[in-house]
mmCIF file with all atom_site columns, C-alpha atoms in Angstrom:
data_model
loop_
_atom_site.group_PDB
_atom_site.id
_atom_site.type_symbol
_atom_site.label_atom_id
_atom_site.label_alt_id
_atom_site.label_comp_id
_atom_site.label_asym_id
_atom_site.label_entity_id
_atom_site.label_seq_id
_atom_site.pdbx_PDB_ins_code
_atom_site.Cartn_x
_atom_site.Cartn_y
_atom_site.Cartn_z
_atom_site.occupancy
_atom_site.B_iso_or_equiv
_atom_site.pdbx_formal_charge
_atom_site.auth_seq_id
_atom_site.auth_comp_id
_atom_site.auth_asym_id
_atom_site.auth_atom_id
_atom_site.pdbx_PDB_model_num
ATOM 1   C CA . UNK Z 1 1   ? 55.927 -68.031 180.233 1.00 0.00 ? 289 UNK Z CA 1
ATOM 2   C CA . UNK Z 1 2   ? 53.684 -69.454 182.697 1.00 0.00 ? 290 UNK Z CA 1
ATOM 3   C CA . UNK Z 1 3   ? 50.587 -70.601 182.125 1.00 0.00 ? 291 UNK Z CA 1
ATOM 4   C CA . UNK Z 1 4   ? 48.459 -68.324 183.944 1.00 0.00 ? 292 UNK Z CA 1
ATOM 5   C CA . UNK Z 1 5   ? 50.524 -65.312 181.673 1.00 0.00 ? 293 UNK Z CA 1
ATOM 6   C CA . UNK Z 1 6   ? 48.669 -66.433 178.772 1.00 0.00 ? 294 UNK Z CA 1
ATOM 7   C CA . UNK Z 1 7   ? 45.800 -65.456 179.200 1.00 0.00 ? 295 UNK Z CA 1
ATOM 8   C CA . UNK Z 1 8   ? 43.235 -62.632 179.064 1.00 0.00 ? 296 UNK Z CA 1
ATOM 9   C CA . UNK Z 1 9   ? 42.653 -61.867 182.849 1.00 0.00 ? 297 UNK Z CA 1
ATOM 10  C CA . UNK Z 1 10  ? 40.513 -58.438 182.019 1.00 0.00 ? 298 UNK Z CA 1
ATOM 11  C CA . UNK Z 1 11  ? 37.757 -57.889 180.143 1.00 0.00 ? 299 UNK Z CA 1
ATOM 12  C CA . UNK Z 1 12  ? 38.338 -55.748 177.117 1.00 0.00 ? 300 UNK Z CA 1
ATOM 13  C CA . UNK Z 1 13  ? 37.740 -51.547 177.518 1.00 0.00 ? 301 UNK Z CA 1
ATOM 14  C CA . UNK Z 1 14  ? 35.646 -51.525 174.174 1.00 0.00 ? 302 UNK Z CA 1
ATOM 15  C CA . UNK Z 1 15  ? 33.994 -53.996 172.802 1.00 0.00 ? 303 UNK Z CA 1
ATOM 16  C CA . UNK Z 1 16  ? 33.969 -53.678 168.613 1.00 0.00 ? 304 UNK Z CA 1
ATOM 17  C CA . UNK Z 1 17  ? 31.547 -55.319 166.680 1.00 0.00 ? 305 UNK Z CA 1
ATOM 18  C CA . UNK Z 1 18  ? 33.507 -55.170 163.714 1.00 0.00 ? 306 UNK Z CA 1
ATOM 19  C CA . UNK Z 1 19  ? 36.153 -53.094 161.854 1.00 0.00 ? 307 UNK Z CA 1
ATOM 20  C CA . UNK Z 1 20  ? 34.080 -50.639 160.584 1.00 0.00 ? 308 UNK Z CA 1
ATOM 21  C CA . UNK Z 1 21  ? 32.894 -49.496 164.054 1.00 0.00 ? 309 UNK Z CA 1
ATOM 22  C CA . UNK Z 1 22  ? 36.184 -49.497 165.265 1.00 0.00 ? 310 UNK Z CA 1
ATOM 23  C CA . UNK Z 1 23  ? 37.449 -47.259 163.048 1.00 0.00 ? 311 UNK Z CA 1
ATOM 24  C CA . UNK Z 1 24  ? 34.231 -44.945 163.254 1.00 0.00 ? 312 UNK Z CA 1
ATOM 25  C CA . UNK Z 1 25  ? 35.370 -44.605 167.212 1.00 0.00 ? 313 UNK Z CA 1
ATOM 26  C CA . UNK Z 1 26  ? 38.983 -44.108 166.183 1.00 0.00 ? 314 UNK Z CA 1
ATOM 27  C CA . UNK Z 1 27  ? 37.676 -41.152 163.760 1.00 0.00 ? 315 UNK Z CA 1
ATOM 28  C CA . UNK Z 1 28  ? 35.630 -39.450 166.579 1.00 0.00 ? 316 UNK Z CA 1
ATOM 29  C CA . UNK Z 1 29  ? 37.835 -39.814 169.178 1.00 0.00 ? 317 UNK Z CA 1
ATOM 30  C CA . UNK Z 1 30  ? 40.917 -37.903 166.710 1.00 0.00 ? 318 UNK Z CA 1
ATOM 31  C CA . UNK Z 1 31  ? 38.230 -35.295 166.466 1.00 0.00 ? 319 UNK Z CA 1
ATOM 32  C CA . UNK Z 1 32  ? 37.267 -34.739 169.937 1.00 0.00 ? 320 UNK Z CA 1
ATOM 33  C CA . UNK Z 1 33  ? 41.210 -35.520 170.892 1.00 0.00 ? 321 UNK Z CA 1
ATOM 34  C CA . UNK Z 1 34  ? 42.667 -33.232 168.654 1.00 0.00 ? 322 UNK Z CA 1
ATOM 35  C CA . UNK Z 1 35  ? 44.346 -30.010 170.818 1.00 0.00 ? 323 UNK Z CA 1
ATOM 36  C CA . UNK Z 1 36  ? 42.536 -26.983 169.139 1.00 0.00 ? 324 UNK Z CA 1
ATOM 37  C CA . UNK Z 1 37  ? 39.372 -28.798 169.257 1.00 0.00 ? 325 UNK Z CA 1
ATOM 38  C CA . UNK Z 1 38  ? 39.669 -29.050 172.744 1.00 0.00 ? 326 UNK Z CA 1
ATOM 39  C CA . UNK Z 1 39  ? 40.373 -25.271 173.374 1.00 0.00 ? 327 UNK Z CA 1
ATOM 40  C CA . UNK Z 1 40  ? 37.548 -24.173 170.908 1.00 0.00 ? 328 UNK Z CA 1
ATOM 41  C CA . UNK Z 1 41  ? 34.956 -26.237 172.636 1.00 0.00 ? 329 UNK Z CA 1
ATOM 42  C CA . UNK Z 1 42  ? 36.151 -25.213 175.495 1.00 0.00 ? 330 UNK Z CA 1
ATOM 43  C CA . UNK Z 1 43  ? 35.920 -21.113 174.594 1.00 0.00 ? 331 UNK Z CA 1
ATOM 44  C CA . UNK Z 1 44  ? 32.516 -22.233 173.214 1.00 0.00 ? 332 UNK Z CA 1
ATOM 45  C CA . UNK Z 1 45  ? 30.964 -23.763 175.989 1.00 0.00 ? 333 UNK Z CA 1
ATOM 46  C CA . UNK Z 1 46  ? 31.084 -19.846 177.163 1.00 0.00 ? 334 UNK Z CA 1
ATOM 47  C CA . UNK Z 1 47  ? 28.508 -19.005 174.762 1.00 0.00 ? 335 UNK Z CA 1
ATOM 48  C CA . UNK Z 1 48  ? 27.819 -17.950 171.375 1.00 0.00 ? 336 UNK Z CA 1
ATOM 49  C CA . UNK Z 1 49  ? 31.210 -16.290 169.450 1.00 0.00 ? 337 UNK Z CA 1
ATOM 50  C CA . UNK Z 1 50  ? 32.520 -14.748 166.557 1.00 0.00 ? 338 UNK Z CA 1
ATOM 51  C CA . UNK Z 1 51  ? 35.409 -16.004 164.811 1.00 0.00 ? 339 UNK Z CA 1
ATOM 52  C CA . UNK Z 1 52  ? 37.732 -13.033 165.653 1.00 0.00 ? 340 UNK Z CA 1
ATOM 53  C CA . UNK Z 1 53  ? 36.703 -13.330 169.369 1.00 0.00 ? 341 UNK Z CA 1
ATOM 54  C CA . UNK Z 1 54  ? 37.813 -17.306 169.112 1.00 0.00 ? 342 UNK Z CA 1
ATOM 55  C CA . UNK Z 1 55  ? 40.926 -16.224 166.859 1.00 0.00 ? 343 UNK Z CA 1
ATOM 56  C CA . UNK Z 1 56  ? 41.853 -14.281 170.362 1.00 0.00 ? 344 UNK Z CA 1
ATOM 57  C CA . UNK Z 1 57  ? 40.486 -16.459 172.870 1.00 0.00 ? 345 UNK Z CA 1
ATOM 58  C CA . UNK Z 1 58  ? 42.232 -19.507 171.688 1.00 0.00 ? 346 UNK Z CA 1
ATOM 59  C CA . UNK Z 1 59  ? 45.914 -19.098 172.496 1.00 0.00 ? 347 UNK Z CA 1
ATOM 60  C CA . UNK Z 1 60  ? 48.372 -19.697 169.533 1.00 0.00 ? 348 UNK Z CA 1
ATOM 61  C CA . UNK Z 1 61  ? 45.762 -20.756 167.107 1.00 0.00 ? 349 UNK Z CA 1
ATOM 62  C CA . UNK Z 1 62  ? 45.970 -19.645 163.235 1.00 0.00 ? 350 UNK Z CA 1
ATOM 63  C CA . UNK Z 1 63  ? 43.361 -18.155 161.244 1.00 0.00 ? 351 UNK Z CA 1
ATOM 64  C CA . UNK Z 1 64  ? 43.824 -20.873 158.967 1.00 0.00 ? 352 UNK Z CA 1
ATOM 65  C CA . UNK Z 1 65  ? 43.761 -23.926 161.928 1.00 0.00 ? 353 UNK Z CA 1
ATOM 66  C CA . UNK Z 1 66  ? 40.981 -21.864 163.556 1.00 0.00 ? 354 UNK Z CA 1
ATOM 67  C CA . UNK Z 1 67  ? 38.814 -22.056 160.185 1.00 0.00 ? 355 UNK Z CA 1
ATOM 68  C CA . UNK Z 1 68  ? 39.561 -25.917 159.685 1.00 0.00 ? 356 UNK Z CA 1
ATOM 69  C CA . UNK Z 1 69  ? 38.801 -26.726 163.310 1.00 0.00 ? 357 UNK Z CA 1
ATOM 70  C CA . UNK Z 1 70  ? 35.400 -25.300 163.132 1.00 0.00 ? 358 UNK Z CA 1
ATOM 71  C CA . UNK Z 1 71  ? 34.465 -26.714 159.697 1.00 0.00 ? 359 UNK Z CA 1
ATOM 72  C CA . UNK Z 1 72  ? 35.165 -29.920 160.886 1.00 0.00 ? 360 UNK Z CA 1
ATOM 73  C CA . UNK Z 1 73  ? 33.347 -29.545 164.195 1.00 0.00 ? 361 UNK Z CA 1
ATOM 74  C CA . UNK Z 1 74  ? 30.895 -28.007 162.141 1.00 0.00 ? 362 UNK Z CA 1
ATOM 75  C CA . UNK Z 1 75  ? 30.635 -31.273 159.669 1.00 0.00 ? 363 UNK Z CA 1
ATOM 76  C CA . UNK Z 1 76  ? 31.066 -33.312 163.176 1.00 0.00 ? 364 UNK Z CA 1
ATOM 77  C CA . UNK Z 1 77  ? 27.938 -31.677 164.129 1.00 0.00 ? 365 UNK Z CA 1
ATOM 78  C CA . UNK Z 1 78  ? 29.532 -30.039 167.280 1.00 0.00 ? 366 UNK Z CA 1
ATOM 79  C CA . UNK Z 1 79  ? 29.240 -26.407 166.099 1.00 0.00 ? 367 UNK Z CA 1
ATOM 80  C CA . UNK Z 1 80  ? 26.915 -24.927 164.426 1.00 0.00 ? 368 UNK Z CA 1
ATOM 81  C CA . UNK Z 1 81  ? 27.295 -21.494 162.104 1.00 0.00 ? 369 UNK Z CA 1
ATOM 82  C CA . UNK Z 1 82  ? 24.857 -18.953 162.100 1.00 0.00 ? 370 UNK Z CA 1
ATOM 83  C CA . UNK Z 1 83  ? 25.510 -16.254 159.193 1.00 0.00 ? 371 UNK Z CA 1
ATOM 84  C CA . UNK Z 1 84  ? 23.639 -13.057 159.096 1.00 0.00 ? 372 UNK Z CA 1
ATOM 85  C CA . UNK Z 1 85  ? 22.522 -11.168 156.677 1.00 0.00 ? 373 UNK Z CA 1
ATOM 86  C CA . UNK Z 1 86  ? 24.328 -7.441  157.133 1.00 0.00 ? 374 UNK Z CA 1
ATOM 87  C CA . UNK Z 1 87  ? 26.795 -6.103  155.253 1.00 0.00 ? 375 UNK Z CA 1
ATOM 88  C CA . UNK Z 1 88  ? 29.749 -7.185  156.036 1.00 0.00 ? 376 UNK Z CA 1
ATOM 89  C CA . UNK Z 1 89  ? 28.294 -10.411 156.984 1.00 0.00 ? 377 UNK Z CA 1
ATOM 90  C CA . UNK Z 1 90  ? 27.992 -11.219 160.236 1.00 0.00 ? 378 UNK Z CA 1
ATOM 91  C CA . UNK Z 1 91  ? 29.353 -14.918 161.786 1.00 0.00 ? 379 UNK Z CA 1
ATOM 92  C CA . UNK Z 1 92  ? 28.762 -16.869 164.801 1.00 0.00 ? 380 UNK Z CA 1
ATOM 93  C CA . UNK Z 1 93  ? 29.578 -20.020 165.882 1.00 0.00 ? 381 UNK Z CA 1
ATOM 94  C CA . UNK Z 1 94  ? 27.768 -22.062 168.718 1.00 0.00 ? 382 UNK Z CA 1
ATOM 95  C CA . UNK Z 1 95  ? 27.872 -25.781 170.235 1.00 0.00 ? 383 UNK Z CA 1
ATOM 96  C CA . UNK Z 1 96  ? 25.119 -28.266 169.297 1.00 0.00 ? 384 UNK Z CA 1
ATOM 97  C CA . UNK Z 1 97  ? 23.511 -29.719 171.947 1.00 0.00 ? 385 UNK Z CA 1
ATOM 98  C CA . UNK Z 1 98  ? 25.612 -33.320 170.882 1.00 0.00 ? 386 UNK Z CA 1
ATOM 99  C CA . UNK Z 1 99  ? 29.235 -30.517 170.846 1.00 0.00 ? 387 UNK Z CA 1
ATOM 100 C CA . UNK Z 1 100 ? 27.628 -29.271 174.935 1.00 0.00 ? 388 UNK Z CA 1
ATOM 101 C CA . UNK Z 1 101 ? 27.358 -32.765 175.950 1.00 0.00 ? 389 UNK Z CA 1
ATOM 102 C CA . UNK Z 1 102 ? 30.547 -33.596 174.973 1.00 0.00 ? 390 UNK Z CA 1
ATOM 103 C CA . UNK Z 1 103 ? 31.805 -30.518 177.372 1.00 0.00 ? 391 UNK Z CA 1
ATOM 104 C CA . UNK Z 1 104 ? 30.858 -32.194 180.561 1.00 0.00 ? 392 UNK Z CA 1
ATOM 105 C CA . UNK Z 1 105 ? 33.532 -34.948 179.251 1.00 0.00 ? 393 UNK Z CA 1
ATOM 106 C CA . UNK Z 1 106 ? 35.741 -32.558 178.502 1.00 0.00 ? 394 UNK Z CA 1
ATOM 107 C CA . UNK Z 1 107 ? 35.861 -30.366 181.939 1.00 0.00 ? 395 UNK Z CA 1
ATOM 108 C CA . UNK Z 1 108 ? 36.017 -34.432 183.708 1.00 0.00 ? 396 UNK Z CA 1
ATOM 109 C CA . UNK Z 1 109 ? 39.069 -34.492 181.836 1.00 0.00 ? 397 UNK Z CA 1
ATOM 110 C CA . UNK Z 1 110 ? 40.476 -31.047 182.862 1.00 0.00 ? 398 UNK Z CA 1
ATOM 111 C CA . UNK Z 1 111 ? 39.546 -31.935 186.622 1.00 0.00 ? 399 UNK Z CA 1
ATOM 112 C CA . UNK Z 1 112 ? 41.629 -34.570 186.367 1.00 0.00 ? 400 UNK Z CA 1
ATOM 113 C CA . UNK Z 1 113 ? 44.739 -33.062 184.665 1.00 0.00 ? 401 UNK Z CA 1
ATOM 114 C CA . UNK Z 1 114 ? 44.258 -29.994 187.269 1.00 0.00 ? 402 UNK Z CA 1
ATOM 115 C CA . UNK Z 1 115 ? 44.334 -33.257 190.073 1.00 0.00 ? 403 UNK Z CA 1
ATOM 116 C CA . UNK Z 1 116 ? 47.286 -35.087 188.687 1.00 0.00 ? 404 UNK Z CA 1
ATOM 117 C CA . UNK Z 1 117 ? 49.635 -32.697 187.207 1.00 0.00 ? 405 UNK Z CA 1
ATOM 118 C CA . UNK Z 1 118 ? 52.177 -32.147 189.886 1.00 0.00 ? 406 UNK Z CA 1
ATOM 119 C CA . UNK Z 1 119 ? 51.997 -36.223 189.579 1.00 0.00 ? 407 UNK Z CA 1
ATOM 120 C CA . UNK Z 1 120 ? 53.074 -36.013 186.186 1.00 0.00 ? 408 UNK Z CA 1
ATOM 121 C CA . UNK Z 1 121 ? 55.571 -33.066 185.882 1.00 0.00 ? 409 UNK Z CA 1
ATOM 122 C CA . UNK Z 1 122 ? 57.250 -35.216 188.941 1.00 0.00 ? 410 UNK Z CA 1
ATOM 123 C CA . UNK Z 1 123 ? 57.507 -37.913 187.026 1.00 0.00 ? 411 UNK Z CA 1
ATOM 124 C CA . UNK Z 1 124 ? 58.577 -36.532 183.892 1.00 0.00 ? 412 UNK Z CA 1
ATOM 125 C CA . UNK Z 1 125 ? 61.146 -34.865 185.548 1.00 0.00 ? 413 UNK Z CA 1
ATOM 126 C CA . UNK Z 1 126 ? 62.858 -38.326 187.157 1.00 0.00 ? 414 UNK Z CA 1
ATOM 127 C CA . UNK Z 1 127 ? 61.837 -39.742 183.511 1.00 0.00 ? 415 UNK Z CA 1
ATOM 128 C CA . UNK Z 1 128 ? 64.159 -37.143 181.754 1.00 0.00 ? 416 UNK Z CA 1
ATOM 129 C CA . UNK Z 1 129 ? 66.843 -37.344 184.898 1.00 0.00 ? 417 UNK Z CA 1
ATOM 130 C CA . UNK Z 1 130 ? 67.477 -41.049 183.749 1.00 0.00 ? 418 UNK Z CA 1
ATOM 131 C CA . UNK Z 1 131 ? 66.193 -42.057 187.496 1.00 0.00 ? 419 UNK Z CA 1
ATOM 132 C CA . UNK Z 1 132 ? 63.146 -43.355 185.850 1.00 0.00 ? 420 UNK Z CA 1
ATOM 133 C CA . UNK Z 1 133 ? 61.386 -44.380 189.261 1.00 0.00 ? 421 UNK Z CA 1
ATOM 134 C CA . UNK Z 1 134 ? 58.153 -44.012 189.462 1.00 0.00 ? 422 UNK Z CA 1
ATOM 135 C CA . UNK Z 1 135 ? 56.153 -41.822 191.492 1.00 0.00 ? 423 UNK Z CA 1
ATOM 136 C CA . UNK Z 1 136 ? 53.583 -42.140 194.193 1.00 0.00 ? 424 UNK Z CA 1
ATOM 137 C CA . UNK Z 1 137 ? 50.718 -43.287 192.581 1.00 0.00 ? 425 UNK Z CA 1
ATOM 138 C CA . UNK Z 1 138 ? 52.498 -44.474 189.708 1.00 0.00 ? 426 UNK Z CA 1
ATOM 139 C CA . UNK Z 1 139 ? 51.893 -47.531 187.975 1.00 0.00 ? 427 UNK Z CA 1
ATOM 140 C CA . UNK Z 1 140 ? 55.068 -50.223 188.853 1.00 0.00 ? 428 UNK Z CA 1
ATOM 141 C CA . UNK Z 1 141 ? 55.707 -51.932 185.576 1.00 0.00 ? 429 UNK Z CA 1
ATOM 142 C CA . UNK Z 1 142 ? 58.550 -50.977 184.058 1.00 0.00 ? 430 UNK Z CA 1
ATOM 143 C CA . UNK Z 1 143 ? 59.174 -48.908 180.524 1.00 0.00 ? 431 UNK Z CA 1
ATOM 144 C CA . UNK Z 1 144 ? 58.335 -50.982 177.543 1.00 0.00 ? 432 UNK Z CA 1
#
């Protein structure tokens, strides 16, 4: 390998201070990356719901991955759950303002999947043809 292979010609994306931050990044970013937190951000960022209004606004999700999703956005301190005091009780869920600022990410991110996803089904498609050739735009290194 030649010399100037060796290298580190980029700075590093994130900088870690230690293990322990690292892995507090890696735990967030799981949370936030995860697919039904995504789509129950995303149904919250709407407004104020209750849980069966979620349970039918999220498409495919289970009672049971609908209640763990908002517990843990809940202990995240993304959602917050307001219960009321009628009989039966009533439930709603709403974003913190830390779970709305992490919507503007989140519709960045949608913007761009909206932008690049004949891009991608394109090259999935020659991907799963064998071809393999990458697409305009694409990067040119070849498959690991």
């Amino acid at each position: 390998m030649s010399v100037r292979h060796t290298g580190v010609t980029t700075d590093p994306v994130i900088v870690r201070d230690d293990e322990q931050t690292a892995c507090g990044v890696r735990e967030v970013l799981d949370r936030i990356g995860d697919k039904w937190t995504v789509l129950v951000i995303n149904e919250l960022a709407h407004g104020v719901r209750r849980f069966r209004r979620l349970q039918r606004d999220v498409p495919g999700i289970s009672q049971r991955m609908l209640t763990l999703t908002l517990r843990r956005l809940e202990r995240d301190g993304l959602v917050v759950r307001t219960v009321y005091p009628t009989v039966p009780a009533r439930v709603e869920y709403a974003l913190t303002p830390t779970g709305r600022s992490l919507t503007f990410v989140l519709e960045a991110v949608a913007d761009w999947a909206a932008e690049h996803r004949h891009t991608v089904i394109e090259s999935r498609a020659r991907w799963d043809s064998g071809t393999g050739a990458p697409g305009p735009g694409a990067e040119t290194q070849g498959r690991a």
